[in-house]
PDB file of C-alpha atoms in Angstrom:
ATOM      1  CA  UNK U  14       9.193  11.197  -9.860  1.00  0.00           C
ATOM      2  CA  UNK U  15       6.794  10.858 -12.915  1.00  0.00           C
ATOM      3  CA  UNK U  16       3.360  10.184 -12.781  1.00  0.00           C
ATOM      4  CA  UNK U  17       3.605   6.540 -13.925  1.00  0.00           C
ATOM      5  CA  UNK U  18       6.359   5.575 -11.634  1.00  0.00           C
ATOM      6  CA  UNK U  19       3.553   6.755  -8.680  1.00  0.00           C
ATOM      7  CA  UNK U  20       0.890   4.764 -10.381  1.00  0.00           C
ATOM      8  CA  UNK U  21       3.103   1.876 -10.009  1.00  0.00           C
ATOM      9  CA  UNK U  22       3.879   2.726  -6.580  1.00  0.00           C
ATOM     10  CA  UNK U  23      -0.160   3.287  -5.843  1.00  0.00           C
ATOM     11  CA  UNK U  24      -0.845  -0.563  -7.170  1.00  0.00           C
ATOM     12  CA  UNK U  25       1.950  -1.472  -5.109  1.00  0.00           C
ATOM     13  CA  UNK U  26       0.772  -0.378  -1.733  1.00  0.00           C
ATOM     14  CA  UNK U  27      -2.813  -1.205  -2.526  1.00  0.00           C
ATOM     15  CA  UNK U  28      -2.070  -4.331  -2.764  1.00  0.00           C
ATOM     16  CA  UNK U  29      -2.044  -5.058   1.146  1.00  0.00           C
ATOM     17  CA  UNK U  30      -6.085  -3.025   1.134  1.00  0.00           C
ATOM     18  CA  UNK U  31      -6.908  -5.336  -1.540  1.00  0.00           C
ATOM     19  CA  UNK U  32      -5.834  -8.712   0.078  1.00  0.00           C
ATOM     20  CA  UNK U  33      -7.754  -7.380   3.521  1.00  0.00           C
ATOM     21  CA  UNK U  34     -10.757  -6.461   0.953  1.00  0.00           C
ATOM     22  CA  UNK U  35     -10.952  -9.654  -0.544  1.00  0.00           C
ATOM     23  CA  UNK U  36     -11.280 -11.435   2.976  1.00  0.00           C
ATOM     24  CA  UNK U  37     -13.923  -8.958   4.283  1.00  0.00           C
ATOM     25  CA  UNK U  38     -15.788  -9.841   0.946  1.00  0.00           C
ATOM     26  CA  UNK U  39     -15.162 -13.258   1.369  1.00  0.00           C
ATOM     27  CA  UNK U  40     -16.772 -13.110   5.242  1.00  0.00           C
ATOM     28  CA  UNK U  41     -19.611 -10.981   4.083  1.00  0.00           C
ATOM     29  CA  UNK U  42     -23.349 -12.996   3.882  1.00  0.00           C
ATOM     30  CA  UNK U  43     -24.915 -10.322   1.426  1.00  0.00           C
ATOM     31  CA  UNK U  44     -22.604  -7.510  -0.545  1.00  0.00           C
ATOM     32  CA  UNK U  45     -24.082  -4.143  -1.236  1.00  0.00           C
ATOM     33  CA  UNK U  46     -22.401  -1.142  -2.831  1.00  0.00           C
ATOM     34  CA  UNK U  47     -22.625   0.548   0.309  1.00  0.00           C
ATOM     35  CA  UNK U  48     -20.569  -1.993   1.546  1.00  0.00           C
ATOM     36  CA  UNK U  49     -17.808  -2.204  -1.026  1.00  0.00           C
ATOM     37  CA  UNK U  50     -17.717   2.332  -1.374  1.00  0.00           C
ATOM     38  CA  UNK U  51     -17.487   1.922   3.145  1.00  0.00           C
ATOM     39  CA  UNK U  52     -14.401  -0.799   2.559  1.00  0.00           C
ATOM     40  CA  UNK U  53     -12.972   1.872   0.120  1.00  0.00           C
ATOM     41  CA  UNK U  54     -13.396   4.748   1.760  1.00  0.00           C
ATOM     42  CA  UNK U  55     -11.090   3.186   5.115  1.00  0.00           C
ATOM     43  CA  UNK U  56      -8.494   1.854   3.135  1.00  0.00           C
ATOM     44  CA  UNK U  57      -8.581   4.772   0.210  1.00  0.00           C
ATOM     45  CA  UNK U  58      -7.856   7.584   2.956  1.00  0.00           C
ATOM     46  CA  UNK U  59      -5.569   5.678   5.357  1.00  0.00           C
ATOM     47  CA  UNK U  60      -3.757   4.847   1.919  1.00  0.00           C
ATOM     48  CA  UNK U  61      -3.764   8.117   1.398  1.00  0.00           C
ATOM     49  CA  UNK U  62      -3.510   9.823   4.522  1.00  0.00           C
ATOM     50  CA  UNK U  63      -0.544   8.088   5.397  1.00  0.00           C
ATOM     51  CA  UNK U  64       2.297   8.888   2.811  1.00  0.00           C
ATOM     52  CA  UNK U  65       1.271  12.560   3.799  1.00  0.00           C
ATOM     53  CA  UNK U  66       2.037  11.891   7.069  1.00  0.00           C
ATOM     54  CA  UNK U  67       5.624  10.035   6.115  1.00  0.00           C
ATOM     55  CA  UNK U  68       6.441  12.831   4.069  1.00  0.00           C
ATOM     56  CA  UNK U  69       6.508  15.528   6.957  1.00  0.00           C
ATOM     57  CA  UNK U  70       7.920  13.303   8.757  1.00  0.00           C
ATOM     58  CA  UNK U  71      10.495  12.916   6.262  1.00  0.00           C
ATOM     59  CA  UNK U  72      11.204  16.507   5.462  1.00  0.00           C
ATOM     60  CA  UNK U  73      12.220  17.339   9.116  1.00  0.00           C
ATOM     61  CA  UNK U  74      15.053  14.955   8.823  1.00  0.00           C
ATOM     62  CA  UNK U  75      15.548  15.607   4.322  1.00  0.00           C
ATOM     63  CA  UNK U  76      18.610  17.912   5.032  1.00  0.00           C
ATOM     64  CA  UNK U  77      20.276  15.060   7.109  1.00  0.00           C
ATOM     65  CA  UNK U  78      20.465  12.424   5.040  1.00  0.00           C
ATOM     66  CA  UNK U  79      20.118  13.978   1.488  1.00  0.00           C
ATOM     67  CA  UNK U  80      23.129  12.029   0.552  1.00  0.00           C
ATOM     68  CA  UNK U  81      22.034   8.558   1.334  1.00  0.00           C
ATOM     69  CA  UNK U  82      18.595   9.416   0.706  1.00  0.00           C
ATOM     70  CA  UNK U  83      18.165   6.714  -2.307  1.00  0.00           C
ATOM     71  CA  UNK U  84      19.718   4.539  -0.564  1.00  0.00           C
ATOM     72  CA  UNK U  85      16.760   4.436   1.912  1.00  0.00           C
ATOM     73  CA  UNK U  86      14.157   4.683  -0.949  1.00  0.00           C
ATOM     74  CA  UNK U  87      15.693   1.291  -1.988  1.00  0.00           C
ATOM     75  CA  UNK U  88      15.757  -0.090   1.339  1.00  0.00           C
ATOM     76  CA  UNK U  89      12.272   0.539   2.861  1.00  0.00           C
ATOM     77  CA  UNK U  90      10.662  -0.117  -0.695  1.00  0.00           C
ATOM     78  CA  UNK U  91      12.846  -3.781  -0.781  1.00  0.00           C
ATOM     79  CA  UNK U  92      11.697  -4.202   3.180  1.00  0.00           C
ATOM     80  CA  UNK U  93       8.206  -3.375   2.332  1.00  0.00           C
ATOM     81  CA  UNK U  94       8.022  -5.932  -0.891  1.00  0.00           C
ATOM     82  CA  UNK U  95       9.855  -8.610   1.547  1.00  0.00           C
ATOM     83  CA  UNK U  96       7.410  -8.441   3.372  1.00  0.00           C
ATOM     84  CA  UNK U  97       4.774  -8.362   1.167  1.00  0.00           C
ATOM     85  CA  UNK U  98       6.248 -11.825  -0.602  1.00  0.00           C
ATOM     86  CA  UNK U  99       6.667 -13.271   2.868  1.00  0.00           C
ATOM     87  CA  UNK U 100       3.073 -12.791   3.947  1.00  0.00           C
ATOM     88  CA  UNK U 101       1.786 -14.030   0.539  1.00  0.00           C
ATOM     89  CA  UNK U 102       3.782 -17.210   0.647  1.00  0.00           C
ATOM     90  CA  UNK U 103       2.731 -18.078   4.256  1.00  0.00           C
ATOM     91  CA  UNK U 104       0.225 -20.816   4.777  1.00  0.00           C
ATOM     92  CA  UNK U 105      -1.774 -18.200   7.242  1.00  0.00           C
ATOM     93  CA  UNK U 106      -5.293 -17.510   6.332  1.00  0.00           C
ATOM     94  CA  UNK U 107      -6.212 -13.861   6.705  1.00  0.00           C
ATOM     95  CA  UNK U 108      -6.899 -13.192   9.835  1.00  0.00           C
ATOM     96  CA  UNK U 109     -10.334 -10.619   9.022  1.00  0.00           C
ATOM     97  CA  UNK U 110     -11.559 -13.410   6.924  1.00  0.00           C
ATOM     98  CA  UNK U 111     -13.767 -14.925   9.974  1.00  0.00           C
ATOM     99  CA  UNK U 112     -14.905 -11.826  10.845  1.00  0.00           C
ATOM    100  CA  UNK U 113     -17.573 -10.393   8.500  1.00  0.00           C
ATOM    101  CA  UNK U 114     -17.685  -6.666  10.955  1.00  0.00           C
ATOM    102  CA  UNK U 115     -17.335  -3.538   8.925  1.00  0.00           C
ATOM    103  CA  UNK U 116     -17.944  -1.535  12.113  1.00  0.00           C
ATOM    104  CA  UNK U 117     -15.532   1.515  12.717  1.00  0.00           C
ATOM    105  CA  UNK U 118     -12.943  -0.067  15.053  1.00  0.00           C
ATOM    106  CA  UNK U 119     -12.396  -3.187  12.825  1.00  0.00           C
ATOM    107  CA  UNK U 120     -12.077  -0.827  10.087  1.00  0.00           C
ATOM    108  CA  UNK U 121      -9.873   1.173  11.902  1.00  0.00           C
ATOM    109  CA  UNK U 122      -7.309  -1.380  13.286  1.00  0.00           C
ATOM    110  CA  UNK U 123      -7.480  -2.995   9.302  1.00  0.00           C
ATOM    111  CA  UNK U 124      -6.960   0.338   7.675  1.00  0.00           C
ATOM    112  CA  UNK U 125      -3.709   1.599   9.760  1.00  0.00           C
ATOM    113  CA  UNK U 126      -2.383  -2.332   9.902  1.00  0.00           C
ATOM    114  CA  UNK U 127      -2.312  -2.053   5.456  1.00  0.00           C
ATOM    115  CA  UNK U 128      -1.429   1.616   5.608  1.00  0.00           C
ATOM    116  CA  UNK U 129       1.788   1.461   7.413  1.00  0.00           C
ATOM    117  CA  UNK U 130       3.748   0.426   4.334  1.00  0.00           C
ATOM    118  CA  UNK U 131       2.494   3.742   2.754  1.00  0.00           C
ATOM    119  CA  UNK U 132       3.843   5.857   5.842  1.00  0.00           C
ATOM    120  CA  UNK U 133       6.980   4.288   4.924  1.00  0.00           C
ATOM    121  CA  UNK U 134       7.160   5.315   1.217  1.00  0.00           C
ATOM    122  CA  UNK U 135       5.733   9.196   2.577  1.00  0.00           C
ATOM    123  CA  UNK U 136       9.180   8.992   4.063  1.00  0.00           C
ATOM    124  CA  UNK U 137      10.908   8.334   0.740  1.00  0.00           C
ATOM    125  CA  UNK U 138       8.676  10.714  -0.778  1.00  0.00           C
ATOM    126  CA  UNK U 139      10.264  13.137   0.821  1.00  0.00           C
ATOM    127  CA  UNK U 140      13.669  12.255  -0.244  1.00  0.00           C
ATOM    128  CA  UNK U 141      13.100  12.680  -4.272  1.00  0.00           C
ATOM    129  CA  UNK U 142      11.091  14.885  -6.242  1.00  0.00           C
ATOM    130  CA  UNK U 143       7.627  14.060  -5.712  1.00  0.00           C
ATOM    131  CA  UNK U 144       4.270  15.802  -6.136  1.00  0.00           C
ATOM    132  CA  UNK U 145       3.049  14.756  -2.675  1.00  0.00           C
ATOM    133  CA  UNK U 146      -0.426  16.258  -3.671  1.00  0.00           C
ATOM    134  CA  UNK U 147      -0.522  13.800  -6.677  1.00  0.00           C
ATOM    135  CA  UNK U 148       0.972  10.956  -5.146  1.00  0.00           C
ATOM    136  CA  UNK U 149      -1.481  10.828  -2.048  1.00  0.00           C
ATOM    137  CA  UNK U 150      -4.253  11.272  -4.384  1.00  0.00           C
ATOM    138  CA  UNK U 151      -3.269   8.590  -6.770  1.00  0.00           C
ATOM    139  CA  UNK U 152      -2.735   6.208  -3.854  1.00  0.00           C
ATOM    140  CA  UNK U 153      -5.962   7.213  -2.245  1.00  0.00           C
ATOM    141  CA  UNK U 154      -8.307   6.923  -5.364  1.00  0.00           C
ATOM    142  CA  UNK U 155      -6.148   3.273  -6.614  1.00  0.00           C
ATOM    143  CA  UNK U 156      -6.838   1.649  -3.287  1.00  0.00           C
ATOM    144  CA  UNK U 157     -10.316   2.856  -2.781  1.00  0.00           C
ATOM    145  CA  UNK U 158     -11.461   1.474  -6.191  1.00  0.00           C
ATOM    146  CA  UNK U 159      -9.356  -1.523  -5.671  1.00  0.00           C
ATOM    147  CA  UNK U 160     -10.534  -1.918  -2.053  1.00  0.00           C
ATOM    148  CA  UNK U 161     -14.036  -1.949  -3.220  1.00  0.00           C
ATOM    149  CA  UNK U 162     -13.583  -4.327  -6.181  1.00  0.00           C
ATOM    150  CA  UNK U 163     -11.504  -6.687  -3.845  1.00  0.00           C
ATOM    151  CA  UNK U 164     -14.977  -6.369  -1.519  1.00  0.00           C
ATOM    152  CA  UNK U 165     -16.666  -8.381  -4.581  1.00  0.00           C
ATOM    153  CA  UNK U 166     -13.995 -10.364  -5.653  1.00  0.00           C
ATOM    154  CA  UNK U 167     -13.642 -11.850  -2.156  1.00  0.00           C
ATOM    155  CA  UNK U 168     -18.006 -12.385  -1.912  1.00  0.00           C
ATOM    156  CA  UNK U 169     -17.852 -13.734  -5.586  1.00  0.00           C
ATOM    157  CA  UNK U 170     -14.652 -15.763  -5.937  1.00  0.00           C
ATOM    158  CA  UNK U 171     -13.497 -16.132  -2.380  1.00  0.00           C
ATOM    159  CA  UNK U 172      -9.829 -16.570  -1.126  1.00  0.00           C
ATOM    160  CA  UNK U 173      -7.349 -17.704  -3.654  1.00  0.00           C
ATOM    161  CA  UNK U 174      -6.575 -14.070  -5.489  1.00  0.00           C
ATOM    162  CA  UNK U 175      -5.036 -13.003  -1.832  1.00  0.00           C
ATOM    163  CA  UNK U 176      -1.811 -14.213  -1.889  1.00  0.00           C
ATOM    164  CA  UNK U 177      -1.296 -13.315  -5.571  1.00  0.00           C
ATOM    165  CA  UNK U 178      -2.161  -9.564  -5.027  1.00  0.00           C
ATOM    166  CA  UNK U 179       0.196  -9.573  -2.232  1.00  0.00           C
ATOM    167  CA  UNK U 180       3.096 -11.462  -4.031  1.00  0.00           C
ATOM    168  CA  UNK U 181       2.686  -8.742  -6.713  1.00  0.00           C
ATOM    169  CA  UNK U 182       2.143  -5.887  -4.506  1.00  0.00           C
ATOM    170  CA  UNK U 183       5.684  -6.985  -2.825  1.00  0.00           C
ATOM    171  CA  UNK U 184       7.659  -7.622  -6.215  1.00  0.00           C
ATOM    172  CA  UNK U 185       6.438  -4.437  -7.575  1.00  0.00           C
ATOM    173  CA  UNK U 186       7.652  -1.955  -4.233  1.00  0.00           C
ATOM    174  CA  UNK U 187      11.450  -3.940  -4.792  1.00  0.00           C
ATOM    175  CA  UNK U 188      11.684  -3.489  -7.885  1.00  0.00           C
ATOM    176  CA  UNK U 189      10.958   0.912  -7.696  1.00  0.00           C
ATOM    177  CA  UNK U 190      13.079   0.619  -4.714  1.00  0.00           C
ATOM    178  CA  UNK U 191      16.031  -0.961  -7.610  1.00  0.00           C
ATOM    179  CA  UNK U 192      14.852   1.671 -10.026  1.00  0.00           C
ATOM    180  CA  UNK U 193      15.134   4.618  -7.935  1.00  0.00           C
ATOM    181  CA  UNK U 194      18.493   3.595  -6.788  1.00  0.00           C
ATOM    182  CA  UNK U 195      19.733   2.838 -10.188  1.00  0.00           C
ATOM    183  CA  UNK U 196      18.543   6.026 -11.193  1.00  0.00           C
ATOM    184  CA  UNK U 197      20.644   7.539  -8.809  1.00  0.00           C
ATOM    185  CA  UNK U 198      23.700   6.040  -8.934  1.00  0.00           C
ATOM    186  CA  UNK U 199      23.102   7.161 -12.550  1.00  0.00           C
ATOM    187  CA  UNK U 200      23.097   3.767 -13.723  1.00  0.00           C
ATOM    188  CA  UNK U 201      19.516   3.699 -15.469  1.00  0.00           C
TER     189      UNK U 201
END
């Protein structure tokens, strides 16, 4: 998989950190950058941590289902981005929005809840030919930054850039999921 194709991916799953970010920014009285780099540094390494995990998960089970293994690239990335649109076309407000707590179990339950997606694409990861080193660093480092900028954007601007970042978080994820099986089926 080449590097921009993971970028794309990275911005993809960050999108979910970035929604949650915007919310906690949004709930905050007074923003510091210690604030925004501690928002960061949950989502960033669950982000992160995550598709590491998925991919040794995956590996164990690689010489199993190495035939239909795009197959489930395309499915968990289209699940994923599902998903992803249906949340961001809900009428639900986020849920972390009313609670302004960047204390380590908040941050914990948020950070696995947005990470999950990216345990799911570790899986795939395992599937293809991926640089697992660069690909959990690239997701780490995009949703940190993004985390922390979505920290600001929530204090500044408030609500109304959640459901976008989702809806485009979701559309990107389907449409890799259609690329990598296209590219398989040798059709791309």
């Amino acid at each position: 998989m080449d590097t921009f194709t993971l970028v794309t991916i990275a911005f993809g799953l960050a999108m979910d950190a970035f929604a949650v970010s915007i919310c906690k920014g949004l709930a905050q009285k007074k923003i510091t950058l210690k604030k925004q780099m501690l928002v960061g540094c949950w989502f960033g390494g669950f982000q992160g941590l995550m598709p590491l995990i998925g991919y040794f998960l995956g590996i164990n089970f690689k010489h199993y289902i190495t035939s239909i293994d795009h197959w489930i690239a395309f499915v968990l990335l289209g699940f994923i981005g599902i998903n992803m649109i249906r949340e961001a076309m809900s009428k639900d407000e986020c849920e972390s929005c009313a609670d302004d707590s960047l204390d380590a179990k908040s941050m914990l339950i948020l950070a696995i809840a947005t990470s999950i997606d990216a345990l799911a694409v570790g899986i795939t990861f395992a599937f293809l030919e991926v640089n697992i080193i660069l690909a959990i660093a690239l997701i780490g480092v995009i949703t940190f930054v993004l985390s922390a900028i979505g920290v600001k954007i929530g204090y500044v601007f408030g609500i109304r850039y959640k459901s976008k970042a989702e809806l485009v978080g979701g559309i990107v994820l389907i449409l890799l999921g259609i690329k990598i099986l296209l590219e398989h089926l040798n059709i791309l």
